[in-house]
Coordinates of C-alpha atoms and ligand atoms in Angstrom, one line a residue:
X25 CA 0.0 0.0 0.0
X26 CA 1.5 3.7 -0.9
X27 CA 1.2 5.3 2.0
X28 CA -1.8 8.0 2.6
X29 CA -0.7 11.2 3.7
X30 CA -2.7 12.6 6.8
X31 CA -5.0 15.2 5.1
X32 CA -4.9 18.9 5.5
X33 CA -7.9 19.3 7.8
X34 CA -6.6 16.6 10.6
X35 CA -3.4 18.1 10.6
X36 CA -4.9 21.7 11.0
X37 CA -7.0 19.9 13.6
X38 CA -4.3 18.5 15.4
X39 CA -1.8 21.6 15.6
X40 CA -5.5 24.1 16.5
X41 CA -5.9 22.0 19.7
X42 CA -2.2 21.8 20.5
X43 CA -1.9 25.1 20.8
X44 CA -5.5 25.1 22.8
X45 CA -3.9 22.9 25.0
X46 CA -0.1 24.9 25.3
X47 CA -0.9 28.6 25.1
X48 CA -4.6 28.3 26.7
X49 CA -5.9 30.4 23.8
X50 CA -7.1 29.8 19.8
X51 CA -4.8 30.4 17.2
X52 CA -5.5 33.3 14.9
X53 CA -3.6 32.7 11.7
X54 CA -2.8 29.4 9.8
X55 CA -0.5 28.6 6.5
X56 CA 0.5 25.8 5.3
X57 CA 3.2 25.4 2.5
X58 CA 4.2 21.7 0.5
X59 CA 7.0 19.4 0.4
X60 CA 8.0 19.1 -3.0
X61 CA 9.5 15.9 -5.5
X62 CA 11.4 17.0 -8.8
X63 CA 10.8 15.4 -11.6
X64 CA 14.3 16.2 -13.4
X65 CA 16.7 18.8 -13.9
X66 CA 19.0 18.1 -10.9
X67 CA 21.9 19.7 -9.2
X68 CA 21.0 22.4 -12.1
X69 CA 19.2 25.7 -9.9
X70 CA 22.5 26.7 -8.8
X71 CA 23.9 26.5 -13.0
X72 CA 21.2 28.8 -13.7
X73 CA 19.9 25.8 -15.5
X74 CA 16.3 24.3 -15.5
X75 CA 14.3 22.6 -13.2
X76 CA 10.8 20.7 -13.7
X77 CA 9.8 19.6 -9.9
X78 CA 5.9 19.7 -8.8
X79 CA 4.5 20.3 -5.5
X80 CA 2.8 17.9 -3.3
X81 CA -0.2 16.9 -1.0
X82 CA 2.4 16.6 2.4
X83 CA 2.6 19.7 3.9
X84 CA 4.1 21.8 6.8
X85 CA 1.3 23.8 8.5
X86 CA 1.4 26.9 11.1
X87 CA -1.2 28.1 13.4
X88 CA -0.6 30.6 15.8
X89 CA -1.4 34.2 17.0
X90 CA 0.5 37.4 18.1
X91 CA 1.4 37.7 22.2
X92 CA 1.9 41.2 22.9
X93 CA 4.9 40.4 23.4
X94 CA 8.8 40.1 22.0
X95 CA 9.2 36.6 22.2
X96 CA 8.5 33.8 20.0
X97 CA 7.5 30.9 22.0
X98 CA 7.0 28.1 19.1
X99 CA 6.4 24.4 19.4
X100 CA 7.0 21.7 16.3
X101 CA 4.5 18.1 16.6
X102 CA 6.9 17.2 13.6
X103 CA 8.3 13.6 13.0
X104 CA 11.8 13.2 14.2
X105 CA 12.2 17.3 14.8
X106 CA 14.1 16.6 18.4
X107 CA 11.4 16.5 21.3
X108 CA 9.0 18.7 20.9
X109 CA 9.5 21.1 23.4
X110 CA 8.8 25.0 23.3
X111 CA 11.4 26.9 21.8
X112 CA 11.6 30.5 22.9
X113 CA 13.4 33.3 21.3
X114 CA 13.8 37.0 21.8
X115 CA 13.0 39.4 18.4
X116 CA 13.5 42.8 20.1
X117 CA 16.5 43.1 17.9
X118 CA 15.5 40.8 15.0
X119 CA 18.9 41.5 13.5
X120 CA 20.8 39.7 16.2
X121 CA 19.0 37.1 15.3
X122 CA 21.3 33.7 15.5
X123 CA 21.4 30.3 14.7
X124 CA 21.5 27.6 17.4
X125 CA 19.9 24.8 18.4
X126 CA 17.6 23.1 18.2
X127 CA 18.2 23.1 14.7
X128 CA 14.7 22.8 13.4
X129 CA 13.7 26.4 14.8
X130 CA 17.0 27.8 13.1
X131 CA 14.7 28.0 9.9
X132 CA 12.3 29.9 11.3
X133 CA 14.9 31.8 13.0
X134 CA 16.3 32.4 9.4
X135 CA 12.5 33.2 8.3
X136 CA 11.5 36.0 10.8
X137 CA 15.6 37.8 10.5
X138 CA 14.5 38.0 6.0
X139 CA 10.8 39.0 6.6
X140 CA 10.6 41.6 4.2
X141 CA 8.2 43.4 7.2
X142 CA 8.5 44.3 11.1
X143 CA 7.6 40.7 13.0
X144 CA 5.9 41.2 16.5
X145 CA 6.0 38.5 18.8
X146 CA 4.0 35.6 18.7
X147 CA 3.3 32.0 19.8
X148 CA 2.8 29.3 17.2
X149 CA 2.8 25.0 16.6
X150 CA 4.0 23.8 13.6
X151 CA 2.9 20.3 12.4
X152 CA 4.1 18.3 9.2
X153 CA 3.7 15.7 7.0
X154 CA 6.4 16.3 4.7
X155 CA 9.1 13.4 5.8
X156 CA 12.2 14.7 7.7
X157 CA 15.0 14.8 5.5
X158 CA 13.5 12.6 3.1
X159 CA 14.7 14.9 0.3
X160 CA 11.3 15.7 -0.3
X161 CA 12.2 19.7 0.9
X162 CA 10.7 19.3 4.4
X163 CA 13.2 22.8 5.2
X164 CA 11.9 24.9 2.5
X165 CA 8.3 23.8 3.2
X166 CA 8.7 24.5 6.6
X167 CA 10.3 28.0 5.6
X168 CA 7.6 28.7 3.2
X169 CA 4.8 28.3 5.5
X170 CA 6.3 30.6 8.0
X171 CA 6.5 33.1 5.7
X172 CA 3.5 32.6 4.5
X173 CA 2.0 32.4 8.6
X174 CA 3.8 36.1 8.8
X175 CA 2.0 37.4 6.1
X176 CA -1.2 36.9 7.7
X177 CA 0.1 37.6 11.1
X178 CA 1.0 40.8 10.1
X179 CA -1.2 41.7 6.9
X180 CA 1.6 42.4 4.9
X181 CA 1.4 40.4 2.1
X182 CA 4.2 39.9 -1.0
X183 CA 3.3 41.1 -4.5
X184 CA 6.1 39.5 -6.2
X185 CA 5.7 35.6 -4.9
X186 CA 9.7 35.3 -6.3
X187 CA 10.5 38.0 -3.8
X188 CA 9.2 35.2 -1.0
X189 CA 10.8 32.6 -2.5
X190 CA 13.5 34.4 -2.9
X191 CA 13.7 35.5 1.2
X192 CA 13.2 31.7 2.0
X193 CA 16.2 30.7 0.1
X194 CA 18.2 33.5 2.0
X195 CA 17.0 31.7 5.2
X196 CA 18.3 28.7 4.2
X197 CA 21.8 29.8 3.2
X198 CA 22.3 32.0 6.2
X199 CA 20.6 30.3 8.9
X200 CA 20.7 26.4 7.8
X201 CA 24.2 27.1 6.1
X202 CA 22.9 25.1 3.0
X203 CA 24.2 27.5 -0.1
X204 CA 20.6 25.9 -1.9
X205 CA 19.4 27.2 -5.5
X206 CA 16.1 28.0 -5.5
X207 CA 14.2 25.1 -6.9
X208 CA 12.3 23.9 -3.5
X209 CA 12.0 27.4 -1.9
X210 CA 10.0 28.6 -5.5
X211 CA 8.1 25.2 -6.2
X212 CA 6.7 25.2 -2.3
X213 CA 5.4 29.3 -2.8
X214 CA 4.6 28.7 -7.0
X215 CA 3.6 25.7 -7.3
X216 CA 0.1 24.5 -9.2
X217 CA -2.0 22.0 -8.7
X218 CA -2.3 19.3 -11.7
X219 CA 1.0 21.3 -13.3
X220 CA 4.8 20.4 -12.6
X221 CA 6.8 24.3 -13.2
X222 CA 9.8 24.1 -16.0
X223 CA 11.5 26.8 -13.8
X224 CA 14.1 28.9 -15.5
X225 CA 16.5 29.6 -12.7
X226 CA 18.5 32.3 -14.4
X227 CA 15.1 34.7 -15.4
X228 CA 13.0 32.6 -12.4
X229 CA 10.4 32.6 -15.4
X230 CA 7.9 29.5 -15.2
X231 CA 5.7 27.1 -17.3
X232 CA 3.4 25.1 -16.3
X233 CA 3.4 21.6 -17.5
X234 CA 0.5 19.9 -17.0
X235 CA 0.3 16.7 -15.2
X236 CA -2.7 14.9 -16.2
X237 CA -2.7 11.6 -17.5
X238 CA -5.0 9.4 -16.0
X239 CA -2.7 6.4 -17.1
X240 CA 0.6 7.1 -15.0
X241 CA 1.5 7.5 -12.0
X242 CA 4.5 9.7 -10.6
X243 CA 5.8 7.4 -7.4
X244 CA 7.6 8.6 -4.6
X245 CA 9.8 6.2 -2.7
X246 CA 12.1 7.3 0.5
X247 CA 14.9 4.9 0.7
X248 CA 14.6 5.9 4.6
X249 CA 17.6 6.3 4.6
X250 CA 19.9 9.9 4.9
X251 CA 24.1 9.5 4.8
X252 CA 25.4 12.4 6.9
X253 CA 28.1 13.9 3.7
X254 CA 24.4 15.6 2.3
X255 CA 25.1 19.0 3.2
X256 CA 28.9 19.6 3.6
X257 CA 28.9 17.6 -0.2
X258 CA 26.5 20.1 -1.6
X259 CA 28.5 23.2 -1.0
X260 CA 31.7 21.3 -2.4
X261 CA 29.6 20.5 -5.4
X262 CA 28.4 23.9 -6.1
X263 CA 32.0 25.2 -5.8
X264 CA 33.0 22.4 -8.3
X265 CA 30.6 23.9 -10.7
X266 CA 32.0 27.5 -10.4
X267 CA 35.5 25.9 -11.2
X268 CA 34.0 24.4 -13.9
X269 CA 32.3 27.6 -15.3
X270 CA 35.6 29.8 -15.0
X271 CA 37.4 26.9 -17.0
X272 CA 35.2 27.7 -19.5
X273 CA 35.2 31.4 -19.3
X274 CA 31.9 31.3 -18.2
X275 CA 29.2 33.2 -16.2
X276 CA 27.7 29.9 -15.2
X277 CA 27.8 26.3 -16.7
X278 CA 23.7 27.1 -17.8
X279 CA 25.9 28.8 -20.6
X280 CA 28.3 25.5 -21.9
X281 CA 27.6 23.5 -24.5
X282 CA 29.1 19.5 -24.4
X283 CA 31.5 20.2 -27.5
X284 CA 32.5 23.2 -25.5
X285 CA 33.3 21.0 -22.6
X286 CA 35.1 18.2 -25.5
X287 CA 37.2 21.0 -27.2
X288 CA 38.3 22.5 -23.6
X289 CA 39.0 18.6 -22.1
X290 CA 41.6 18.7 -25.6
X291 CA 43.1 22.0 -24.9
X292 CA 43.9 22.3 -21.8
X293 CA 44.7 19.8 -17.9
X294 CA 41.2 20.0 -16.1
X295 CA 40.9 17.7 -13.2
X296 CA 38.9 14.7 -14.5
X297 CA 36.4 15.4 -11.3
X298 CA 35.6 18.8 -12.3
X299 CA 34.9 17.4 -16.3
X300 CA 32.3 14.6 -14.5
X301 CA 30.4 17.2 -12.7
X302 CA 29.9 19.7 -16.2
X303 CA 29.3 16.8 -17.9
X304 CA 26.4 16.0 -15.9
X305 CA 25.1 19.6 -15.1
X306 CA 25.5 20.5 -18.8
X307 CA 23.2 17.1 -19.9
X308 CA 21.0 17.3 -17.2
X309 CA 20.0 21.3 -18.2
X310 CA 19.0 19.5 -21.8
X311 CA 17.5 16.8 -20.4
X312 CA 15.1 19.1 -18.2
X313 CA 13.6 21.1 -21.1
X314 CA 13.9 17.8 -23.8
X315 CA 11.9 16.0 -20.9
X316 CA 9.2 19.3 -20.2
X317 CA 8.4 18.6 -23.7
X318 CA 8.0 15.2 -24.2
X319 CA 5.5 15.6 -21.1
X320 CA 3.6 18.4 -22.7
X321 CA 3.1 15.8 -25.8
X322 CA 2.3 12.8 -23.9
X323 CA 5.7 11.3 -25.5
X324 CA 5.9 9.5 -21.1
X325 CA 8.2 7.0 -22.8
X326 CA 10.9 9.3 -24.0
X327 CA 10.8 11.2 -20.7
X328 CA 10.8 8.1 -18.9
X329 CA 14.2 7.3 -20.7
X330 CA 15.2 10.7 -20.0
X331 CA 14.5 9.8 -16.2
X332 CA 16.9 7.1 -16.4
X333 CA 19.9 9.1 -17.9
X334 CA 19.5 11.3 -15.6
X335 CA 20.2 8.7 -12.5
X336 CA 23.2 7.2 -14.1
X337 CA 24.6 10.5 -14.6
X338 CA 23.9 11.7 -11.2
X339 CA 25.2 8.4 -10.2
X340 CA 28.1 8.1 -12.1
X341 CA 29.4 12.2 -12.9
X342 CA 28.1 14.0 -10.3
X343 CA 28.6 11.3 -7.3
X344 CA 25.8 12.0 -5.4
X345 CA 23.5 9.0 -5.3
X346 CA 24.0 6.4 -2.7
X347 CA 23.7 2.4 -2.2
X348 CA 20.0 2.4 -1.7
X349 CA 18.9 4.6 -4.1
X350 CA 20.3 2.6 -6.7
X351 CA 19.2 -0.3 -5.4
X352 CA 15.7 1.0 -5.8
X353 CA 16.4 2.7 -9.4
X354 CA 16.9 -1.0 -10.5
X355 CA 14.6 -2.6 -8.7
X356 CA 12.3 -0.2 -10.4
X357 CA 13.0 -1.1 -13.8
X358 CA 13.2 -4.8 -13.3
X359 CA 8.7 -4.2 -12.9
X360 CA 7.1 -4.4 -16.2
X361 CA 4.8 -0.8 -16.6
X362 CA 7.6 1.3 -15.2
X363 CA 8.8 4.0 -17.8
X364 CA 11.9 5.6 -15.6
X365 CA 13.1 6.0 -12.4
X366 CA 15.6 7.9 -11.0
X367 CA 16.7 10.0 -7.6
X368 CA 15.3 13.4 -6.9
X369 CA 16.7 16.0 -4.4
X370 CA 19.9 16.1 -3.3
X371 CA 20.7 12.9 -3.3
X372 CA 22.8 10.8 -0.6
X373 CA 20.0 9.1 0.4
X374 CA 16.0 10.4 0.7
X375 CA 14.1 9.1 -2.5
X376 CA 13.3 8.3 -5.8
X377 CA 10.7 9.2 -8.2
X378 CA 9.3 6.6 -10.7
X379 CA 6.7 7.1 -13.9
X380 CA 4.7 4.0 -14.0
X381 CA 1.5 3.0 -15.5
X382 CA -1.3 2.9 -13.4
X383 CA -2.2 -0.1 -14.0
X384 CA 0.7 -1.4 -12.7
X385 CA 1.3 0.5 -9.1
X386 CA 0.6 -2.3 -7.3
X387 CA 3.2 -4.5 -9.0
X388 CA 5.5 -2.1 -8.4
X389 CA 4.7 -1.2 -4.4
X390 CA 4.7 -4.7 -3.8
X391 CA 8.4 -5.7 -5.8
X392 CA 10.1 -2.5 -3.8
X393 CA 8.4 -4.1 -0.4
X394 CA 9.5 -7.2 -1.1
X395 CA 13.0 -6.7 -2.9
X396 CA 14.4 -3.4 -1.2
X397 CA 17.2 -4.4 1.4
X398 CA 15.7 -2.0 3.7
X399 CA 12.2 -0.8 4.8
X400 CA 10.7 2.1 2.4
X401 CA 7.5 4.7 2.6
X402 CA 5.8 4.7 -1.0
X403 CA 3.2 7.5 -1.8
X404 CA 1.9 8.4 -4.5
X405 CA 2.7 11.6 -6.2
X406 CA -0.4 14.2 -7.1
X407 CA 0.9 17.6 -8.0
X408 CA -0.9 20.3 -5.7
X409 CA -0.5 23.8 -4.6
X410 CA 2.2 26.1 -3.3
X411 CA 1.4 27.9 -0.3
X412 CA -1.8 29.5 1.1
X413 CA -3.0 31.3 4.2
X414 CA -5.4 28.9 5.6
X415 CA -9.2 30.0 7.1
X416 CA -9.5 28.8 10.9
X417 CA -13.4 29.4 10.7
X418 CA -14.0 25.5 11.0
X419 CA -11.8 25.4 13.8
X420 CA -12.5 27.7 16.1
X421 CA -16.2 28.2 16.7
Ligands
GLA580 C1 18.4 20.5 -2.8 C2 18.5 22.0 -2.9 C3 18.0 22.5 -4.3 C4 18.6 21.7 -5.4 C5 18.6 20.2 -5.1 C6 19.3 19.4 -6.2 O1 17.1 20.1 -2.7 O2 17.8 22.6 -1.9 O3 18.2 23.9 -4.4 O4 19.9 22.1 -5.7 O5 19.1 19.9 -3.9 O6 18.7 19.5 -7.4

């Protein structure tokens, strides 16, 4: 069985009577934001490349209301987010702002220091459904629907939903000390329902592919599994890319062709490591918009074959798959009805995304329980909507 994510309303339920229960009062305000899986186009945002990820039905929701105070005094019900004990902070001087621990309230921390408004103090619970570093962007989610949860606390909303995205992804890098692009940060505010985004990360212009064939089936497996070299790997990646670039004379490696990268391997003594890691940013930026189309004309098999190259390449150039997720790639295409497979995220563990016929989920739930060395979480991938300001009518009569 793929696994059913709590729904919206129980979790809204759930995090409305927590903070009954802790602050003695009803929340005010809600927002939710969701996690996100990508499609293809990966380790590309930070190339100024292309992206193609969708949001999804597992979200990060916030209920809460101002205090009258300048304290925040913020609780998570979260999986796995430490013990969930109340976290209190000072905002008097928002821009001595710090991270610390625990590190789950760093991103919040990070969200309240770029809110593009003044932030008065206020007491909030945060619930989720988006897996703990399952690579299905349970940070940005949770960053997103903070922000989102301080536009309604404070009535100041964002015209420009970039600009949101945009502060979110500044969280992250300065309070998370993740040097992300800003693929999840802009999927979890943008995203559609019943449309994956082919984001341009160099204009951060979108279209919307839509998602709609009743016959396949995006599915989301978590390996469960998460090697500790994720984030320190990242940031050695990226720099790998701006060598990379500068070998080329370029502004970014979105702007390289692979005869470009031939020509220079002939001309001149690049280390062989910074050659893998073009090669597969350069492919992978074709792949993204050769797959967006392919999707737009139904063509599932092509993109499915497109998913595919895209693992190996991540597997093989860019180094950043792991044990597991290969394991589960291949079990993947062993099941008859599966079109491609691949990792999606950051890799190092979290999960894969598969395209598979509907008609053969089942097959394909049951060979991953039964084959896969360790235990997995399936679900099934519907492409929803980025984030909204929730009503607490229902909930607080
Ligand atoms: C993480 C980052 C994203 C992106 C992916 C890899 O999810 O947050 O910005 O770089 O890894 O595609």
């Amino acid at each position: 069985m793929a696994e059913e994510s709590v729904s919206q309303n129980e979790l809204l339920l759930t995090a409305v009577k927590c903070f009954e229960k802790e602050f003695g009062v009803l929340p005010e305000k809600a927002a939710r934001a969701p996690g996100r899986v990508n499609l293809i186009g990966e380790h590309t945002d930070y190339n100024d490349g292309f992206v193609l990820p969708m949001a999804l039905p597992l979200v990060t929701i916030v209920v809460g209301k101002k205090n009258n105070s300048d304290d925040c005094r913020i609780k998570t019900l979260s999986e796995n987010c430490d013990k969930p004990t109340l976290v209190v902070f000072s905002i008097s001087e928002r821009q001595n702002l710090k991270p610390g621990n625990p590190k789950w309230a760093n991103y919040i921390k990070g969200v309240i220091a770029n809110f593009k408004g003044n932030v008065p103090g206020f007491d909030a619970i945060i619930i989720s459904s988006v897996p703990v570093g399952g690579g299905l962007s349970s940070s940005a989610s949770l960053e997103v629907a903070t922000y989102t949860f301080l536009e309604a606390l404070t009535e100041e909303y964002t015209e420009k939903l970039e600009d949101k995205a945009l502060r979110c992804q500044k969280a992250q890098h300065e309070f998370a000390g993740v040097p992300c692009g800003i693929m999840d940060q802009y999927v979890c505010t943008l995203g559609k329902e019943g449309h994956a985004l082919l984001l341009d990360c160099r204009t951060l212009e979108a279209q919307l592919v839509p998602i709609n064939d009743p016959n396949l089936v995006f599915v989301i497996t978590n390996s469960n599994v998460k090697h500790e070299l994720a984030s320190g790997e990242y940031a050695i990646r990226r720099k790998q890319c701006e060598e990379a670039a500068q070998y080329l004379c370029k502004s970014s490696l979105r702007e390289a062709t692979l005869e470009q990268l031939e020509s220079l391997k002939l001309r001149a003594p690049i280390p062989d490591v910074i050659c893998h890691r073009a090669h597969h940013v350069i492919g992978e930026i074709a792949r993204t918009t050769e797959g967006a189309t392919f999707l737009a004309n139904c063509d599932s098999k092509s993109f499915g074959q497109l998913m595919y190259l895209s693992h190996q390449s991540l597997r093989d150039d860019y180094e950043v798959s792991c044990a597991e997720l290969d394991e589960l790639v291949e079990i993947a295409k062993q099941v008859d009805g599966v079109l491609g497979s691949r990792m999606t995220g950051g890799g190092f563990g979290g999960c894969t995304v598969t395209l598979v016929t509907k008609a053969k989920v089942d097959d394909l739930i049951n060979r991953i329980n039964e084959k896969y060395s360790q235990t997995a979480t399936i679900y099934i991938a519907k492409p929803s909507e980025g984030a909204q300001v929730l009503s607490l009518e229902d909930y607080i009569k």
